[in-house]
mmCIF file of C-alpha atoms in Angstrom:
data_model
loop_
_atom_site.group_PDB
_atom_site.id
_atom_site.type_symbol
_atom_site.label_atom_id
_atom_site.label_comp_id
_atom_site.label_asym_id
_atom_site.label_seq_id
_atom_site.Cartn_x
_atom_site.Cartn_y
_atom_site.Cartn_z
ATOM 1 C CA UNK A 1 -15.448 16.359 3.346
ATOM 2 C CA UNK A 2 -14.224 13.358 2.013
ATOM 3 C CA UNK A 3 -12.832 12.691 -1.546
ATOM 4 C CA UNK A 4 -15.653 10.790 -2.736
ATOM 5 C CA UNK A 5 -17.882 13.856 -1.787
ATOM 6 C CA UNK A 6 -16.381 15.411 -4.897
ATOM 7 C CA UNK A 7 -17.431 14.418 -8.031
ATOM 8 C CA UNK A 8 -13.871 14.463 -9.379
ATOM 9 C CA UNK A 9 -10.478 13.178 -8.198
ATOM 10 C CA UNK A 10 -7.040 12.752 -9.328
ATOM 11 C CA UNK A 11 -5.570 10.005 -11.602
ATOM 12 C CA UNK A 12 -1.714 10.778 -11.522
ATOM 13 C CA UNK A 13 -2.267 14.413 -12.372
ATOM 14 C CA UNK A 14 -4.821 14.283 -14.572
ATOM 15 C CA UNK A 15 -8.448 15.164 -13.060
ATOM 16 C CA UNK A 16 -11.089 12.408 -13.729
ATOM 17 C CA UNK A 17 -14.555 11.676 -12.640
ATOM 18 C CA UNK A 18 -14.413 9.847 -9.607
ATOM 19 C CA UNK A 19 -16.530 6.949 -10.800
ATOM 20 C CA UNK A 20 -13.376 6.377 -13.469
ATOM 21 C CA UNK A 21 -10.726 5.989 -11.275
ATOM 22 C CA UNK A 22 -10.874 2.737 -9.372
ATOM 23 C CA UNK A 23 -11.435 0.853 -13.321
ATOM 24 C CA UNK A 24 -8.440 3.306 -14.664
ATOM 25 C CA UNK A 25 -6.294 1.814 -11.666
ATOM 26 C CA UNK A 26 -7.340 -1.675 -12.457
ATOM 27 C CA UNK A 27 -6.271 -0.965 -15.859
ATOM 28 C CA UNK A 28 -2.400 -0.097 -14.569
ATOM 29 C CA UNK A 29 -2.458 -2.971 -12.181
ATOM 30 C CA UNK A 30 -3.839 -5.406 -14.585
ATOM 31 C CA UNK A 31 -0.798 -4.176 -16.583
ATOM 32 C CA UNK A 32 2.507 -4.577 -14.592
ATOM 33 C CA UNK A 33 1.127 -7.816 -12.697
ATOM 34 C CA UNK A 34 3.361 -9.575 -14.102
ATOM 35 C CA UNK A 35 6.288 -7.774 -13.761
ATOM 36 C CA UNK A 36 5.190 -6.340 -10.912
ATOM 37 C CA UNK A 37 8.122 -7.849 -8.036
ATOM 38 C CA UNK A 38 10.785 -7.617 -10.712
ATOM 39 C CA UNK A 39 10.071 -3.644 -11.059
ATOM 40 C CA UNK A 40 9.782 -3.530 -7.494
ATOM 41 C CA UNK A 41 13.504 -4.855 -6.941
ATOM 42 C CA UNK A 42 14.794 -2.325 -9.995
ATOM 43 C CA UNK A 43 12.709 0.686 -8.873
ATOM 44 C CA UNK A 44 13.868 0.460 -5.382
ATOM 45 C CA UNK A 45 17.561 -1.274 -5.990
ATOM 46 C CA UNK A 46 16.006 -3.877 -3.509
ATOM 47 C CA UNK A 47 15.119 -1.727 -1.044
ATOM 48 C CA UNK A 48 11.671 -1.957 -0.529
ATOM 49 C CA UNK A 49 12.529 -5.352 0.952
ATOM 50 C CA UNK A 50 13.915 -3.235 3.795
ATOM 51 C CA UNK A 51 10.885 -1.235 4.182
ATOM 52 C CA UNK A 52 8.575 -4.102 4.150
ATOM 53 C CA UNK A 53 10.967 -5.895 7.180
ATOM 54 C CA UNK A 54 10.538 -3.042 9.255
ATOM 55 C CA UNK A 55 6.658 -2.927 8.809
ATOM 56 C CA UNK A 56 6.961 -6.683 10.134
ATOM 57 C CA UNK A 57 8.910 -5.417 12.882
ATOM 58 C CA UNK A 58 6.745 -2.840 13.733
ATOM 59 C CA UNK A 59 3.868 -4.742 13.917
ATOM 60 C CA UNK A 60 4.293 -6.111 16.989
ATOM 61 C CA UNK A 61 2.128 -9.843 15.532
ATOM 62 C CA UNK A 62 2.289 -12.864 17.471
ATOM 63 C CA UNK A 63 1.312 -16.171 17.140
ATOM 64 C CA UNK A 64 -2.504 -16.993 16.599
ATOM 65 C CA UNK A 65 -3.403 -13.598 15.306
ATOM 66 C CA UNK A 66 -5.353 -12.221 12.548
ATOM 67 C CA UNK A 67 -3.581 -10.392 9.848
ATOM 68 C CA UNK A 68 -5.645 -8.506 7.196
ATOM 69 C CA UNK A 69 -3.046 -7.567 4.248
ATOM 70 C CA UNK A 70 -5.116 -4.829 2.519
ATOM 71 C CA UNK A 71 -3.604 -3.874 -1.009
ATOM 72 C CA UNK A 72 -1.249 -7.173 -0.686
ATOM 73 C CA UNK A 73 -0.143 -7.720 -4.169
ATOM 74 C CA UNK A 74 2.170 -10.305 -4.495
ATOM 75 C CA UNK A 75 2.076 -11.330 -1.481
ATOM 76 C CA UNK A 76 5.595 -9.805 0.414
ATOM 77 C CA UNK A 77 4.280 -9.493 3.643
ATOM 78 C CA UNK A 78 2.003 -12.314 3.800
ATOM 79 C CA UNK A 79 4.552 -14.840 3.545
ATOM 80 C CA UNK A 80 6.083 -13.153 6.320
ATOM 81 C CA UNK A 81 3.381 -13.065 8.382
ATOM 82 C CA UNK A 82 2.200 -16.592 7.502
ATOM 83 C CA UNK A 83 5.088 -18.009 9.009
ATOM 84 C CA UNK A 84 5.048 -15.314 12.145
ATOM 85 C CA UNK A 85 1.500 -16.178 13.336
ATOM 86 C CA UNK A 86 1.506 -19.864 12.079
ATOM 87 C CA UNK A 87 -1.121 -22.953 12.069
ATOM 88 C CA UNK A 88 -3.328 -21.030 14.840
ATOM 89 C CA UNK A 89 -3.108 -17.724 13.182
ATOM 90 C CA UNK A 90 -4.755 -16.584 9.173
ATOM 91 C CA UNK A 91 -3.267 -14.045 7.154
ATOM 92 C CA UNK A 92 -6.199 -12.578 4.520
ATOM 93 C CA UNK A 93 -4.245 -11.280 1.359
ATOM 94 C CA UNK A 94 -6.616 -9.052 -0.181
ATOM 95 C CA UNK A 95 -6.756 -7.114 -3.308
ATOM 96 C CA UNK A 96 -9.179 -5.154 -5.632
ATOM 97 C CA UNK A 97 -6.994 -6.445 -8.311
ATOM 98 C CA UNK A 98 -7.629 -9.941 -9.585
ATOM 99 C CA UNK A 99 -4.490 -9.979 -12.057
ATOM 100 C CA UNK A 100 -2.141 -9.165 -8.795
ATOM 101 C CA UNK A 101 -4.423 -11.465 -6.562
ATOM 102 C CA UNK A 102 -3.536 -14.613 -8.880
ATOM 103 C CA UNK A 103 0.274 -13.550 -9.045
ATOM 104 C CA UNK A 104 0.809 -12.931 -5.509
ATOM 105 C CA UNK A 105 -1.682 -16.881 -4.436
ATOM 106 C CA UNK A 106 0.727 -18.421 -7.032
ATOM 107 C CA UNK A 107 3.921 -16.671 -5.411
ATOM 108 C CA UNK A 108 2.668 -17.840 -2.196
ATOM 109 C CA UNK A 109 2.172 -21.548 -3.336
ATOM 110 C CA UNK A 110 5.050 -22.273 -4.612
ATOM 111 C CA UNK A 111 6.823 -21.374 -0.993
ATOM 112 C CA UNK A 112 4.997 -23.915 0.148
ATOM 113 C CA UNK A 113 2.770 -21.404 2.236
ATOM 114 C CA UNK A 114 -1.363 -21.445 2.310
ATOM 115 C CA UNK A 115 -2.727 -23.347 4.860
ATOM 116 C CA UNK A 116 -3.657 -20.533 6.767
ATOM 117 C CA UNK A 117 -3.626 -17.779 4.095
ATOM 118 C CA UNK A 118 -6.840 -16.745 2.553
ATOM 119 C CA UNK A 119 -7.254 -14.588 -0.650
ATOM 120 C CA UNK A 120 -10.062 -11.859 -1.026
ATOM 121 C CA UNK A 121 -11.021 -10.097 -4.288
ATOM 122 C CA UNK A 122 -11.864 -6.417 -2.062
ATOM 123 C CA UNK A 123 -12.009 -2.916 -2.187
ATOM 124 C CA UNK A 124 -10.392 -0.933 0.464
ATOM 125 C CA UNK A 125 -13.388 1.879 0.911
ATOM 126 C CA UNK A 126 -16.019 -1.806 1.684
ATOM 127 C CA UNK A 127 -13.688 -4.436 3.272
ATOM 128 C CA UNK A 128 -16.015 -7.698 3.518
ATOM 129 C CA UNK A 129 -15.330 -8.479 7.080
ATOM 130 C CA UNK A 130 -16.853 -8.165 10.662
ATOM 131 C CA UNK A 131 -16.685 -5.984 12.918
ATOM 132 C CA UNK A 132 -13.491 -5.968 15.541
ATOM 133 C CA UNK A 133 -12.107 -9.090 13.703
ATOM 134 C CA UNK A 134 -7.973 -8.124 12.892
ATOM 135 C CA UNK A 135 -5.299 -7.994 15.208
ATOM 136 C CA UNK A 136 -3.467 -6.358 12.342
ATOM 137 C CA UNK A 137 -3.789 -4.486 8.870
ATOM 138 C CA UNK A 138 -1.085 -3.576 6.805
ATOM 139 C CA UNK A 139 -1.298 -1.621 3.792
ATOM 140 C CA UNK A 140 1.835 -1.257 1.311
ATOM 141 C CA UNK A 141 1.810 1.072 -1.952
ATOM 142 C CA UNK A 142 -1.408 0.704 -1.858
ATOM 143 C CA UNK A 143 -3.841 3.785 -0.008
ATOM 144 C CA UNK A 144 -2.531 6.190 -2.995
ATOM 145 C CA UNK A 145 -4.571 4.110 -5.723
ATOM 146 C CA UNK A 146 -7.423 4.284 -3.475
ATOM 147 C CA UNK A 147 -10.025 6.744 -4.958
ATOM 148 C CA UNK A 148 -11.583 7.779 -1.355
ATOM 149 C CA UNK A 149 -8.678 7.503 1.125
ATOM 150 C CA UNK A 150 -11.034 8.545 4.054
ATOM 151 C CA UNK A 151 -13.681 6.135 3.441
ATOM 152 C CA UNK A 152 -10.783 2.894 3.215
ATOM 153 C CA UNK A 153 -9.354 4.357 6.197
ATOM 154 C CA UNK A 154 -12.606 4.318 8.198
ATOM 155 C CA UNK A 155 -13.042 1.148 6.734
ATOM 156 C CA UNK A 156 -10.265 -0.734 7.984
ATOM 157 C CA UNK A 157 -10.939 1.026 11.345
ATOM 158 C CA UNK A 158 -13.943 -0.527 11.644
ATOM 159 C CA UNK A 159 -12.862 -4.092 11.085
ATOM 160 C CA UNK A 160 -10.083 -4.249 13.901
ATOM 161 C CA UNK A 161 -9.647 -5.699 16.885
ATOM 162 C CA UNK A 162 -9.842 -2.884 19.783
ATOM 163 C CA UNK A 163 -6.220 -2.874 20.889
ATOM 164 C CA UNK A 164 -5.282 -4.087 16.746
ATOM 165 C CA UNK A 165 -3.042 -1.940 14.773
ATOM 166 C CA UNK A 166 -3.282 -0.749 11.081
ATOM 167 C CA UNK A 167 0.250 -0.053 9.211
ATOM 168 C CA UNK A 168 0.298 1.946 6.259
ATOM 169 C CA UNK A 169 3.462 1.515 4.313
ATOM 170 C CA UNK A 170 3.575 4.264 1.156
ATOM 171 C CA UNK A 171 5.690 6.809 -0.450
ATOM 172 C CA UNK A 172 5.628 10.342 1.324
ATOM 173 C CA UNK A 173 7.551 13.025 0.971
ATOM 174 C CA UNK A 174 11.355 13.509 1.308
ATOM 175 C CA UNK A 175 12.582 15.621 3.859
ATOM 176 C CA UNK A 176 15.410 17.187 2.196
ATOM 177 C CA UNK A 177 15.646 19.572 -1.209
ATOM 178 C CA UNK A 178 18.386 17.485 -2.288
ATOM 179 C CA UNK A 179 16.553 14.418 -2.632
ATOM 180 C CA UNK A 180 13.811 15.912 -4.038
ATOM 181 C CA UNK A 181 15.187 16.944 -6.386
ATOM 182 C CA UNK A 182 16.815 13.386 -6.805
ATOM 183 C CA UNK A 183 13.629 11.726 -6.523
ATOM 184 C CA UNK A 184 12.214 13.784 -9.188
ATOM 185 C CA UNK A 185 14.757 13.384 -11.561
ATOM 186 C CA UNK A 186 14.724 9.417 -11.237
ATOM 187 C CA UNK A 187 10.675 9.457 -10.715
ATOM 188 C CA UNK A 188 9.905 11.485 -14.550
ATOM 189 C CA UNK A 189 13.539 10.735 -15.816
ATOM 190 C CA UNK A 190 14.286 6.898 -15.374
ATOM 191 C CA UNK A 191 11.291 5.101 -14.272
ATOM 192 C CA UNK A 192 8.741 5.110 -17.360
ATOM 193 C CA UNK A 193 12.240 4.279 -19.573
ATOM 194 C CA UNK A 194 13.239 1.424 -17.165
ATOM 195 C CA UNK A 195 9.266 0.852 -17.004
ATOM 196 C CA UNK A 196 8.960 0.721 -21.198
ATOM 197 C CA UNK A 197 12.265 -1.565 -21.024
ATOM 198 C CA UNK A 198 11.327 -4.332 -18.464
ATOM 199 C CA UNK A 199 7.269 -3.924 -18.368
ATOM 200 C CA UNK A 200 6.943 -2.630 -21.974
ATOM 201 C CA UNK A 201 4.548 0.084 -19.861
ATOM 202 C CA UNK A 202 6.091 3.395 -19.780
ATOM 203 C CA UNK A 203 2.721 5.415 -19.117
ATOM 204 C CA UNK A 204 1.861 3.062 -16.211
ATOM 205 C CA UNK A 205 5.105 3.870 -14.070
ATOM 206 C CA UNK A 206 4.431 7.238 -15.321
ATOM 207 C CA UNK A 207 1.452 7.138 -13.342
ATOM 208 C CA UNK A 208 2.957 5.677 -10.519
ATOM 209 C CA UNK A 209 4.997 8.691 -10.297
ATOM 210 C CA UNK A 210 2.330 11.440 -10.708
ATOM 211 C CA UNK A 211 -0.077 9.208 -7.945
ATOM 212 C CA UNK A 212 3.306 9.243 -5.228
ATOM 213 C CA UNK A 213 3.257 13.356 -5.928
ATOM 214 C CA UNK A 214 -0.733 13.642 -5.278
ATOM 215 C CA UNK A 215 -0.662 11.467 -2.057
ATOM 216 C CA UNK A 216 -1.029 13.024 1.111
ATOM 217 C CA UNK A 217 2.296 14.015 2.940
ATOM 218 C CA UNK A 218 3.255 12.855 6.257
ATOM 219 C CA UNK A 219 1.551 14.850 8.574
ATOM 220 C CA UNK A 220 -2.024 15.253 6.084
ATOM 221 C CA UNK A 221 -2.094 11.088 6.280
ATOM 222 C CA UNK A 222 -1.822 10.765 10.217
ATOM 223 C CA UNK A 223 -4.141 14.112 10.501
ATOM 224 C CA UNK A 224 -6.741 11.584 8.302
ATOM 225 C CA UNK A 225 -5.836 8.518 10.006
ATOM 226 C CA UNK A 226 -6.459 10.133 13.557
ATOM 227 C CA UNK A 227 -10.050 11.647 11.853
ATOM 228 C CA UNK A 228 -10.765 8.030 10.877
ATOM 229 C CA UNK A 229 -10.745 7.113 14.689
ATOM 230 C CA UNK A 230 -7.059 5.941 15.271
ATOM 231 C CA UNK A 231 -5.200 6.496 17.976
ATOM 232 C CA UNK A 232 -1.426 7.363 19.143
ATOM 233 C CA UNK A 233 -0.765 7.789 15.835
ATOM 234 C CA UNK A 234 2.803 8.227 14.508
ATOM 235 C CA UNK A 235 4.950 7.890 11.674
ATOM 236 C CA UNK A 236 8.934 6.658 10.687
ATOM 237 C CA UNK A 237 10.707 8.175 7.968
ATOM 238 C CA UNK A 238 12.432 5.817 5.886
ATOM 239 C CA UNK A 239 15.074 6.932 3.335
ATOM 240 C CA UNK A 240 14.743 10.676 3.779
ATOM 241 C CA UNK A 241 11.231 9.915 3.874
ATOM 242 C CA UNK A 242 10.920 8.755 0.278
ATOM 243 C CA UNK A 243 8.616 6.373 2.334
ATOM 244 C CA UNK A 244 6.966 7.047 5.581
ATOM 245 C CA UNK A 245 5.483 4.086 7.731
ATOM 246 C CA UNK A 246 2.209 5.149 9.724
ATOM 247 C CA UNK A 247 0.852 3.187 12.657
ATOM 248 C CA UNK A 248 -2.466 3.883 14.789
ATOM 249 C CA UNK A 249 -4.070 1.972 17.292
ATOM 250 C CA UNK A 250 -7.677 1.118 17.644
ATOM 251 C CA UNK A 251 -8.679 1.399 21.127
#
């Protein structure tokens, strides 16, 4: 049964309708726009620029592909795929978010990148795209906002290339009690202060929190991602698996 069979789901940890959620998660995004790749850089001490350059490495993209960066925010791993699969290639940033959709176009300009970057307003469970058409999806931080994580995944399934590869990037589960406990501390502790200081949004990085601690853990996600028709699916633990990067295959 998928999530959106139920007529409620989770919003952090609070239980909501399932109709709510996707406008309650447009209300947080909406929020920390702004802000959004200087919290990034804090949150992470500048790590998640690590995570993000393995992702590119892992995607094994070439020249004169088609890149569909679901979720894409600002724009982080468009601009490096822009310049990976250049003038012959197109990158499609996409986000349900119009507030991070602007940010991340503006971002993008102002590197001098676009000519073969397109930007689409979309939501992950309906992607507005043919059949077979990616050689590549990535999403980052993105699948735990998604209200019905089954439907997206089918979704983006559906619109790649047989032989194309989908990459979800998102925080998992550490493997070790120590870190949890670490994680936990800094997660309820420091992030909604650092959060109220920087983003003057303390219950949005609160959320952020609860969502990371209500997303599937490594082994649920690739169970779902293998139910959603993907193949050879595996996953990398990064940071004690703070973050875990899936890949599949469509075949």
């Amino acid at each position: 049964m998928s999530e959106q069979d139920k007529s409620t789901t989770h919003f952090g940890y609070k239980t909501i309708e399932a109709n709510e959620k996707e406008q309650m998660v447009a209300g947080v995004f909406h929020s920390v726009a702004a802000k959004y790749d200087l919290m990034n850089d804090l949150m992470s001490f500048g790590v998640h620029r690590l995570w993000k350059r393995f992702t590119v490495d892992c995607s094994g993209i070439r020249k004169g592909q088609k890149v569909l960066d679901l979720a894409g925010g600002t724009g982080d791993l468009t601009a490096k795929f822009s310049r990976i699969v250049g003038e012959t290639g197109q990158v499609v940033l996409a986000d349900i978010n119009d507030s991070m959709l602007k940010v991340g176009r503006d971002k993008l300009r102002n590197k001098g990148l676009g000519s073969n970057i397109a930007y689409v307003q979309a939501n992950a469970e309906q992607l507005p795209f043919p059949d077979n058409h990616f050689d590549l999806i990535t999403i980052a931080f993105g699948l735990r906002n998604v209200t019905d994580k089954d439907k997206a995944l089918a979704s983006m399934q559906r619109v790649l290339k047989p032989g194309g590869r989908l990459l979800v990037l998102e925080f998992s589960k550490p493997q070790h009690e120590i870190m949890n406990k670490l994680y936990d501390f800094y997660s309820f502790n420091i992030l909604p202060k650092v959060g109220s200081l920087v983003a003057k949004d303390s219950d949005s990085y609160q959320y952020l929190a609860e969502s990371i601690r209500m997303h599937p853990d490594q082994e649920t996600l690739k169970s779902m991602m293998e139910q959603a028709g993907l193949e050879q699916v595996e996953y990398f633990n990064l940071t004690d698996g703070v973050v875990a990067l899936h890949r599949g295959f469509k075949f």
